[in-house]
XYZ file of C-alpha atoms in Angstrom:
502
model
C -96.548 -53.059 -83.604
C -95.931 -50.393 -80.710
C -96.533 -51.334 -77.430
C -98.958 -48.826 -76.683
C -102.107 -50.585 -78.258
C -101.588 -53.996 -76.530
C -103.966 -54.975 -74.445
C -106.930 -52.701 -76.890
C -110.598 -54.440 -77.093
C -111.323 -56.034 -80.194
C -113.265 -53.326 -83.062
C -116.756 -54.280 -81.853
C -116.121 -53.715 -78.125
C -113.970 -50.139 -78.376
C -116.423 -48.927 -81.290
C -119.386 -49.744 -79.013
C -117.554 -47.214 -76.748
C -116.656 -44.784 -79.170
C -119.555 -44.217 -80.429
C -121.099 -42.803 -76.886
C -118.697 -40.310 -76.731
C -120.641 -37.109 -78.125
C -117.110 -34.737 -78.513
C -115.442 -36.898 -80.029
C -117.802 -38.005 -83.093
C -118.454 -33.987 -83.515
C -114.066 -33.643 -83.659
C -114.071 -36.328 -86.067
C -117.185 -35.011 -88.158
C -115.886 -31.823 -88.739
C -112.466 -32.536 -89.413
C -112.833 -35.334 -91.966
C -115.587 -33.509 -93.503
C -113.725 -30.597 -93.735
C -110.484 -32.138 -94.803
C -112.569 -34.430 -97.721
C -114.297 -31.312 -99.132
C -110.989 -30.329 -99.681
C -109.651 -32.886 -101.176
C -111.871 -33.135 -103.221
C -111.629 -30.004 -105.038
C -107.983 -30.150 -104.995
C -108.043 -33.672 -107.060
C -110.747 -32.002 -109.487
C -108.108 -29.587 -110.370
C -105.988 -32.368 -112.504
C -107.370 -33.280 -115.735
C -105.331 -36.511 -115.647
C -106.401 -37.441 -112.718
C -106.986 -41.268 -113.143
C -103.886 -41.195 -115.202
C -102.003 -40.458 -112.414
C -103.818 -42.752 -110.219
C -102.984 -45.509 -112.326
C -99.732 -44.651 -112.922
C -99.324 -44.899 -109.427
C -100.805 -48.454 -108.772
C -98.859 -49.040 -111.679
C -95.374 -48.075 -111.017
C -96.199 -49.868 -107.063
C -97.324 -53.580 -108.564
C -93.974 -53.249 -110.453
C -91.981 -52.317 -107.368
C -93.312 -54.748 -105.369
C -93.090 -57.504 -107.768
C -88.825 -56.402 -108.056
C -88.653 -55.251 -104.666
C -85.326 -57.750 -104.381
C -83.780 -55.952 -107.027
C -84.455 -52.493 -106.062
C -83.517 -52.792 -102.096
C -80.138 -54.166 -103.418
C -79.855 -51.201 -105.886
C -81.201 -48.304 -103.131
C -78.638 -50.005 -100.256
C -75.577 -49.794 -102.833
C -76.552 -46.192 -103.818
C -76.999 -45.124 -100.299
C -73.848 -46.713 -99.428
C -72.306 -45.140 -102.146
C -73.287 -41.977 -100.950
C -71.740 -41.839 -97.652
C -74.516 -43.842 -95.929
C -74.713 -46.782 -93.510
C -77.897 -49.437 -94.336
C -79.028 -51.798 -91.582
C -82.155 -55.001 -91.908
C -84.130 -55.260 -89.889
C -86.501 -58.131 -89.345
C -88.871 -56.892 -87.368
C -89.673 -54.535 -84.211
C -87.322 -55.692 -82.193
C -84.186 -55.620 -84.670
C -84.795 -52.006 -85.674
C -85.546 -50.745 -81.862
C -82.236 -52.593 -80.977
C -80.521 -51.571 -84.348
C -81.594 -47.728 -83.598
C -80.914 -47.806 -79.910
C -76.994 -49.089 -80.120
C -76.890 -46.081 -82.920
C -77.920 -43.327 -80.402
C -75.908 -44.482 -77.402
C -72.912 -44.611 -80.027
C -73.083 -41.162 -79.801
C -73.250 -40.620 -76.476
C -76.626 -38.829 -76.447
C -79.488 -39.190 -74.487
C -82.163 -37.567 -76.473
C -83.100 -37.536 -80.058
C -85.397 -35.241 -82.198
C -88.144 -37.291 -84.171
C -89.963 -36.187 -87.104
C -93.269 -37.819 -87.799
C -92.943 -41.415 -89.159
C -95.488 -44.014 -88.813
C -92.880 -46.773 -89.053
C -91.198 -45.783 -85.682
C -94.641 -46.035 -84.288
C -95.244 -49.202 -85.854
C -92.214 -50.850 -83.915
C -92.998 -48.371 -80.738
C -89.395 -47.005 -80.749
C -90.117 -44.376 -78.523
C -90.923 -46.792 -75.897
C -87.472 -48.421 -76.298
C -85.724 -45.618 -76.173
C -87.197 -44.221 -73.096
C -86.577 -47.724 -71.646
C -82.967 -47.575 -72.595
C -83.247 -44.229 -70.799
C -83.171 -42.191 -74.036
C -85.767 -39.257 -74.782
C -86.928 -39.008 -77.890
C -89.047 -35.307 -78.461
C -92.080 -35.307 -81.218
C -91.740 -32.259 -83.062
C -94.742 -32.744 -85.495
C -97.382 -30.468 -83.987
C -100.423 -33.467 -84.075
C -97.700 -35.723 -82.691
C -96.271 -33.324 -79.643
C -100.115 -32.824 -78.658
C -100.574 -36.649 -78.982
C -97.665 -36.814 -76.661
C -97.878 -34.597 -74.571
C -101.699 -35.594 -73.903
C -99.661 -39.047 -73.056
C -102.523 -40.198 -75.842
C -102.357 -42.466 -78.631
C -102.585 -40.958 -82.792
C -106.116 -41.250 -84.348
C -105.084 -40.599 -87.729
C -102.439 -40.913 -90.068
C -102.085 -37.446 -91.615
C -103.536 -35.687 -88.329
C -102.874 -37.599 -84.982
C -104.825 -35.710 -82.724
C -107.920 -35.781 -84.781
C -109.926 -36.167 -82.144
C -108.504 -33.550 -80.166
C -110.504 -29.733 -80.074
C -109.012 -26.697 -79.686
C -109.821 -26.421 -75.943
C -108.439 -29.544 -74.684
C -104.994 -28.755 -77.062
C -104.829 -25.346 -74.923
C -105.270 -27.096 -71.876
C -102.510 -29.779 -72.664
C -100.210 -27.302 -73.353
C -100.636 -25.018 -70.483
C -100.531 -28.490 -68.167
C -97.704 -30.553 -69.620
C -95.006 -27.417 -70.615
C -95.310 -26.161 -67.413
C -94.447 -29.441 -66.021
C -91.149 -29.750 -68.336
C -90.048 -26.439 -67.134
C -91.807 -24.259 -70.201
C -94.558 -22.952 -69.667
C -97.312 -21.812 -72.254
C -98.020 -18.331 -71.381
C -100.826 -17.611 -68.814
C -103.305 -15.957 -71.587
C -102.272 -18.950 -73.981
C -105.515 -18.704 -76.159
C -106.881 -21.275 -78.528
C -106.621 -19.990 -82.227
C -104.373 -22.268 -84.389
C -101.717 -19.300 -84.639
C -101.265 -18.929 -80.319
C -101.244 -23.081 -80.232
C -98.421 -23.169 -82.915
C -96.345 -20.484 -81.244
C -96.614 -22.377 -77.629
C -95.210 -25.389 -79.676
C -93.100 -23.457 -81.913
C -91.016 -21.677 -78.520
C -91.164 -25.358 -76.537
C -89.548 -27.273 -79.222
C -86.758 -24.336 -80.844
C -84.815 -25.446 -77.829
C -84.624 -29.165 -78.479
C -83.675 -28.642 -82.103
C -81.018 -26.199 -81.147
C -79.387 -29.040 -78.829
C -80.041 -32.413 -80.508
C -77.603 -34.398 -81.842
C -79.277 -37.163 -83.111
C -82.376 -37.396 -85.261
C -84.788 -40.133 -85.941
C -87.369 -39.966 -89.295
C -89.357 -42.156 -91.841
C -89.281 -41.373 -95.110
C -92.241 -40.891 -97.616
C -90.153 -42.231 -100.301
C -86.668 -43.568 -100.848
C -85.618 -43.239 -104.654
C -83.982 -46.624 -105.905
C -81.781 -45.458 -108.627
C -79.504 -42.803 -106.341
C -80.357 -43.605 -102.916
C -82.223 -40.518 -102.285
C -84.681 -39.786 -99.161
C -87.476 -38.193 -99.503
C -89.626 -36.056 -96.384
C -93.135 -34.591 -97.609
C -94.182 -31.969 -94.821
C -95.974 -28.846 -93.876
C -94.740 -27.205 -90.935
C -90.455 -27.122 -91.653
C -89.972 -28.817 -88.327
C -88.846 -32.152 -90.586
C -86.321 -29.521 -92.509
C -85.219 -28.768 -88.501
C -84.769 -32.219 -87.765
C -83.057 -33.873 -91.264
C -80.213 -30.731 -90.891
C -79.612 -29.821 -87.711
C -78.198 -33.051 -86.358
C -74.984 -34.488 -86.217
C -76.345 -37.670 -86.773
C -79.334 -39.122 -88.875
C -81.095 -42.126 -88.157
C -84.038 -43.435 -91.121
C -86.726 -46.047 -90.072
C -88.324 -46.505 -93.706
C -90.657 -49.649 -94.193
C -89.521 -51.781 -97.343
C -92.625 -51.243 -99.634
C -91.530 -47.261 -99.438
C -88.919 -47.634 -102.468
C -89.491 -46.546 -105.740
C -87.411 -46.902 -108.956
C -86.649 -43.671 -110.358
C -87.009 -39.685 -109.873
C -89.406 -39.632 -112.787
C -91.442 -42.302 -110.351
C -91.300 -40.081 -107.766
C -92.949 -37.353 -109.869
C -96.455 -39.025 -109.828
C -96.380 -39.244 -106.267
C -95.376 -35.680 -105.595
C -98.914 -34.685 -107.313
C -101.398 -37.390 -105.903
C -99.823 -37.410 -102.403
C -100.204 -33.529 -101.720
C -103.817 -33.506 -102.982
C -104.774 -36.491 -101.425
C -103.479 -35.813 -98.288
C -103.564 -32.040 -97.520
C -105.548 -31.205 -100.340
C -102.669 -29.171 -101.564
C -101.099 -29.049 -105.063
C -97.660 -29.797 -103.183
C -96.124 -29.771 -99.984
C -94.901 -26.303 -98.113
C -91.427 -28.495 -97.460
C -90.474 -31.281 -99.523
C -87.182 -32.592 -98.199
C -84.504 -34.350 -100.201
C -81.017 -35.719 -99.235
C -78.637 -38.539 -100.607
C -76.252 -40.069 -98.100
C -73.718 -37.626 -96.846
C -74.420 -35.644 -99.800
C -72.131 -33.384 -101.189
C -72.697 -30.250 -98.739
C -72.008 -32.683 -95.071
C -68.857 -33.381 -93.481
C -66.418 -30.799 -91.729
C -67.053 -27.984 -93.102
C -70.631 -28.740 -94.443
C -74.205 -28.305 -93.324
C -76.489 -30.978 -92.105
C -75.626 -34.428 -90.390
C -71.901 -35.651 -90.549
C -73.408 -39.459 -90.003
C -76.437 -41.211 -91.792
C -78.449 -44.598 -91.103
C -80.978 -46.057 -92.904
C -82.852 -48.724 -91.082
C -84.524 -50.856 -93.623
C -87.944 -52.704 -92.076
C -89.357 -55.644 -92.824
C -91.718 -56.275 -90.002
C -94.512 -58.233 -91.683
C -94.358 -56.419 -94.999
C -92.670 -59.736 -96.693
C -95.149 -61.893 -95.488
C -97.635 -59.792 -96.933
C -95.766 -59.727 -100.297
C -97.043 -63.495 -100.471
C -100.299 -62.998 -100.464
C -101.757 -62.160 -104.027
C -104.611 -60.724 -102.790
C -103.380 -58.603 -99.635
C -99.951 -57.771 -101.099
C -102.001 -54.543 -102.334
C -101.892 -53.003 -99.017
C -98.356 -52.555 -99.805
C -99.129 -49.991 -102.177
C -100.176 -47.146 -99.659
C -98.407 -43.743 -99.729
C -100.096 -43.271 -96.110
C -102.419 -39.849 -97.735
C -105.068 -40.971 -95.327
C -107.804 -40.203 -98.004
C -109.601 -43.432 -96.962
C -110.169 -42.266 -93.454
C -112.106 -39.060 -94.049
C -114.258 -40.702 -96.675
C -114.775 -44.130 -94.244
C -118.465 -43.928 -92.657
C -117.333 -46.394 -89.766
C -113.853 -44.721 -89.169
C -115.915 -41.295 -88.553
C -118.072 -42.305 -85.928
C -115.932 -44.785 -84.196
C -112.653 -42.782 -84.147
C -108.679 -44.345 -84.151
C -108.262 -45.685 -81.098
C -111.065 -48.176 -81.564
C -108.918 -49.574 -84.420
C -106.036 -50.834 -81.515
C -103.086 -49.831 -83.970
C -100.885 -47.577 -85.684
C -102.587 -47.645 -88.873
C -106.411 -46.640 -88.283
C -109.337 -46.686 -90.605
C -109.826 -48.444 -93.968
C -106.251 -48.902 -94.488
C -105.953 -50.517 -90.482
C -108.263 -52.529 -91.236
C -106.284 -54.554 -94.103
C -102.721 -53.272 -93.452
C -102.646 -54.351 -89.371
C -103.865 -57.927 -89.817
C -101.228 -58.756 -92.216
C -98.268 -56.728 -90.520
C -98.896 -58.589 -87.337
C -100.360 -61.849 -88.336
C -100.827 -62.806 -84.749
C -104.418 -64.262 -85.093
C -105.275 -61.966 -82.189
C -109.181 -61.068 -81.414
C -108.569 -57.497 -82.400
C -107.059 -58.318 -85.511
C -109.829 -60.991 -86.244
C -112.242 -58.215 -85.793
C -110.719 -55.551 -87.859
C -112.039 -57.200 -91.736
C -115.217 -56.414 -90.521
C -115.075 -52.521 -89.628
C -116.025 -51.409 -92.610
C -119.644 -51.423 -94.828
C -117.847 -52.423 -97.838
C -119.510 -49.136 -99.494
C -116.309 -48.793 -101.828
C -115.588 -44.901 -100.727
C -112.326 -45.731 -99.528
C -110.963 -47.405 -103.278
C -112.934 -44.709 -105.155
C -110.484 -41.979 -103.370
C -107.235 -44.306 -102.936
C -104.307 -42.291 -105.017
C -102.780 -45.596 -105.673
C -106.012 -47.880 -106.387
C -105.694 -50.045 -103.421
C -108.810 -52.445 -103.770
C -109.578 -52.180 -100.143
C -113.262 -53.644 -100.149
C -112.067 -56.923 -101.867
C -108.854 -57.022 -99.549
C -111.233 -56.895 -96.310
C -113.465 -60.149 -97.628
C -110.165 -61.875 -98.377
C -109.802 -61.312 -94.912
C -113.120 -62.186 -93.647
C -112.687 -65.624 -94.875
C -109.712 -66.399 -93.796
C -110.820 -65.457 -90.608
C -114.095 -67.411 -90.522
C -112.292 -70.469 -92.353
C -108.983 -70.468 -90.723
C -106.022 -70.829 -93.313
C -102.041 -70.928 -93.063
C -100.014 -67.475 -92.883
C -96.362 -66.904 -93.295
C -94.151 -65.608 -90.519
C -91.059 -64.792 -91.205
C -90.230 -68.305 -93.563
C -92.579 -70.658 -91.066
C -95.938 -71.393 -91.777
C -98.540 -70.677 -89.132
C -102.211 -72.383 -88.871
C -104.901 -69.843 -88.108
C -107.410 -71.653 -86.714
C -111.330 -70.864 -87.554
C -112.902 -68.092 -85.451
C -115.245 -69.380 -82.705
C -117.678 -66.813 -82.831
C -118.336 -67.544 -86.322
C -119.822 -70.998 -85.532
C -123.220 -70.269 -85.555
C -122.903 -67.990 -88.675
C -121.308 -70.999 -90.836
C -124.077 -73.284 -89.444
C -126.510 -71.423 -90.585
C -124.866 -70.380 -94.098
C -124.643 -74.366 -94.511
C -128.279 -75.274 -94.139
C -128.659 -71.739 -95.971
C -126.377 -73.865 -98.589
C -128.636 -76.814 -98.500
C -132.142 -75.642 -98.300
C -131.627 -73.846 -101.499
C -130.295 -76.990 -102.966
C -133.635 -78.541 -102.751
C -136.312 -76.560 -103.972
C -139.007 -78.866 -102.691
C -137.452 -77.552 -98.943
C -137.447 -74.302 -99.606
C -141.087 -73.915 -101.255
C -142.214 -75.910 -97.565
C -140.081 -73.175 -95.191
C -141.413 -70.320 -97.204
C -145.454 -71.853 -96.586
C -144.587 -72.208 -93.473
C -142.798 -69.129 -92.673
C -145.976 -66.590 -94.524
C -148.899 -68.798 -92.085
C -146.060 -67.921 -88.679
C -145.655 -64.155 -89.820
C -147.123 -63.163 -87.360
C -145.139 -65.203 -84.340
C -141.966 -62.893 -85.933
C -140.388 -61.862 -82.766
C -139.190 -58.373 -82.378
C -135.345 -59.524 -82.055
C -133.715 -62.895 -82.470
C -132.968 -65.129 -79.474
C -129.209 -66.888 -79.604
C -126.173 -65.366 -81.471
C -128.603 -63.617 -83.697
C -129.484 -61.091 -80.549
C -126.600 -58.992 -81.423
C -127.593 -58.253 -85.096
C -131.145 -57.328 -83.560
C -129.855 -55.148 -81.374
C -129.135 -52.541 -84.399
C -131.428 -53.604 -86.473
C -134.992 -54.392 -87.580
C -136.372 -58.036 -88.484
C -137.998 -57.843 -91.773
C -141.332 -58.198 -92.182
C -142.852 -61.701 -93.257
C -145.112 -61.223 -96.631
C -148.217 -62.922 -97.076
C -147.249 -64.853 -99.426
C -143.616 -65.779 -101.314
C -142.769 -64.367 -104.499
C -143.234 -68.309 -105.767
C -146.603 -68.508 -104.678
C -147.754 -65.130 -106.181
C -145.723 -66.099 -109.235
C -147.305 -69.167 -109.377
C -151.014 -67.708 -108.591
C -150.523 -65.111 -111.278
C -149.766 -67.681 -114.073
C -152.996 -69.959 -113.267
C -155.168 -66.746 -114.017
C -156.373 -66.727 -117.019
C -154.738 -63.412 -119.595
C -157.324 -60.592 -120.201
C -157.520 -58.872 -123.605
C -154.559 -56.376 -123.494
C -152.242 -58.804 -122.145
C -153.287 -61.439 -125.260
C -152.656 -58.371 -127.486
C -149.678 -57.816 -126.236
C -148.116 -61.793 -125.927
């Protein structure tokens, strides 16, 4: 994962801050409301809505289950094509894979469209310490940059950013690389895009070298795919001399007519659009590059593993796997909306963060410990999922095998995750939990003597129960247990309408 989010506070402790920040729940309110509503009608548009949704999962499971087959068949294809294919086991591999590719060339700054995969692996951080600058060119991701900030959000990095503080990072930061926003830069979205629009026509004029993901890489010819709305990915994937791809594994699909579902759930769910302004498409070389040809005269895909086989091996988790990255999770997520990205302390934020991070990194870290339980388990985030990722039941897989420890894979060793300490008081208390309601002799005895102490109930619990207080109220004690009044009920004896109606 990139280097940016190490050292991060587990969920509990960067949520607790989060959540005091005033400006930044009102940013995240009205964005993910705003982006949800929208959604939402865009989705109600398709008749076949659940068709497609289930196509999706569908065609996924299948992938995943042959992913062996289809890596061998997309690597051929793009080789065919005029194409170079590098593995790459994890972060380190790809930086090192990407970096030797752009000092090939001799040049010391690349162009980057946005691609969660490079920020996965932190490649701009090994770049810059290889003494290579690498320029976002995604607006969300430029602001996020420039702000010298970390993304929020998969579809809109700088989420949490307003309008004001965006004007404000552009009129400090340009003027500091040696373009200044103009003085009377205001802060509608059309005078923001321009300011980015003139800093960045520059760098695509001069690159040479390009880095992107890829939404989707088509098995069967070896074809890219780019999903985008502002044409600053069409800037980047043919301007160039040379291309360089960091796509994540689980991105392949089979066929074009595979692709097609996709290309109508992805849109909706992420934009709330019934496509994309700029859906980009290109094949190796193709036959338009070389000499005399437009677009990049070299092309490298850098295949990434990075976790994503490990989490193949797990039956239940492997469903992670399945996301298109449409974001549709986070504006529907109750938890993700007040606590923000950041609190998350990774790449992938939200919902999806929450099951997709664990398993990527596998580290048995305190963050990633914490990260099953930021959620309710309300279901909102499966109920808008394009591809039907069962995120609820993913995130109590989790749970337990953080509370009971387990075994994960990483990469072909087997690594012993041991119990959570924290939890030690919580699976105490579940075992005489366990117990008491083994015997119902004990539990009839605790619940007589719990209704005559009702009214010793403290206010909040002393111990490792203080911190569930702190948010909550202790129930009140009843009189009497449903048992008892059971039980009293029964001795009386039945009046005339209830012997009428027995």
């Amino acid at each position: 994962m990139s280097g940016t989010f190490l050292g991060m506070p587990a969920f509990p402790a960067a949520a607790k801050e989060a959540v005091r920040d005033q400006r930044l729940r009102g940013n995240l309110r009205h964005a993910t409301h705003t982006i949800r509503d929208k959604r939402a009608r865009a989705v109600a548009e398709l008749a076949d809505w659940a068709q497609l949704r289930a196509a999706g999962r569908a065609i996924k499971d299948h992938t995943l289950r042959h992913l062996d087959h289809y890596l061998l068949q997309l690597e051929a294809a793009v080789t065919a094509a005029g194409g170079t294919v590098h593995w790459a086991a994890d972060a380190d591999e790809a930086n090192a894979v990407v970096t030797a590719l752009v000092r090939a060339t001799g040049a010391r700054e690349v162009v980057k469209v946005k691609s969660m995969a490079t920020q996965e692996i932190g490649l701009n951080e090994a770049l810059e310490a290889a003494g290579i600058a690498a320029y976002e060119t995604d607006l969300a991701e430029l602001i996020v940059q420039l702000g010298r900030d970390r993304p929020s959000h998969i579809l809109v990095p700088a989420i949490h950013r307003n309008r004001g503080e965006i004007r404000e990072i552009f009129r400090t930061e340009m003027a500091r690389l040696g373009r200044p926003a103009p003085d009377d830069l205001g802060d509608t979205p059309g005078e923001l895009a321009e300011a980015a629009r003139l800093h960045l026509r520059e760098k695509f004029l001069r690159a040479e070298v390009a880095v992107s993901g890829a939404n989707f890489m088509v098995a069967e010819t070896g074809t890219l795919v780019v999903l985008e709305s502002e044409g600053n990915g069409r800037m980047c994937l043919t301007l160039p001399e040379t291309l360089i791809s960091v796509v994540g594994i689980e991105k392949v699909v089979p066929t074009w007519q595979d692709l097609e579902v996709f290309l109508q759930t992805l849109p909706r769910s992420s934009t709330a659009e019934r496509m994309n302004p700029y859906t980009t498409t290109w094949t190796g070389l193709g036959p338009s590059k070389g000499a005399d040809g437009d677009g990049p005269r070299a092309f490298h895909l850098v295949l990434l593993d990075n976790g994503r086989t490990d989490t193949l091996a797990d039956a239940v988790g492997r469903q992670a796997l399945r996301c298109i990255r449409c974001s549709a999770c986070l504006n529907v997520c109750p938890v993700y909306e007040r606590a923000g990205g950041h609190a998350y302390g990774s790449v992938y934020p939200g919902p999806i963060g929450a099951i997709l991070s664990p398993q990527l990194r596998g580290t048995g870290s305190e963050i990633d410990a914490s990260l099953p339980f930021a959620s309710t388990l309300c279901g909102a985030c499966y109920e808008v999922c394009p591809v039907a990722i069962d995120i609820p039941e993913v995130l109590v897989h989790l749970r337990e095998r953080v509370v009971q420890g387990g075994t994960v894979t990483r990469r072909g060793v087997r690594v012993r995750i041991a119990p959570a300490k924290g939890h030690a008081a919580e699976r105490a208390a579940l075992r005489a939990a366990r117990w008491t309601l083994d015997h119902p002799g004990a539990l009839a005895a605790g619940e007589r003597l719990l209704a005559r102490a009702r009214r010793l109930r403290p206010r909040r619990l002393p111990g490792p129960g203080r911190a569930w207080t702190d948010t909550r109220d202790l129930p009140e004690v009843p009189e009497e247990s449903f048992r008892a009044w059971w039980q009293r009920e029964r001795a009386q004896p039945a009046g005339p309408k209830e012997r009428e109606g027995r």
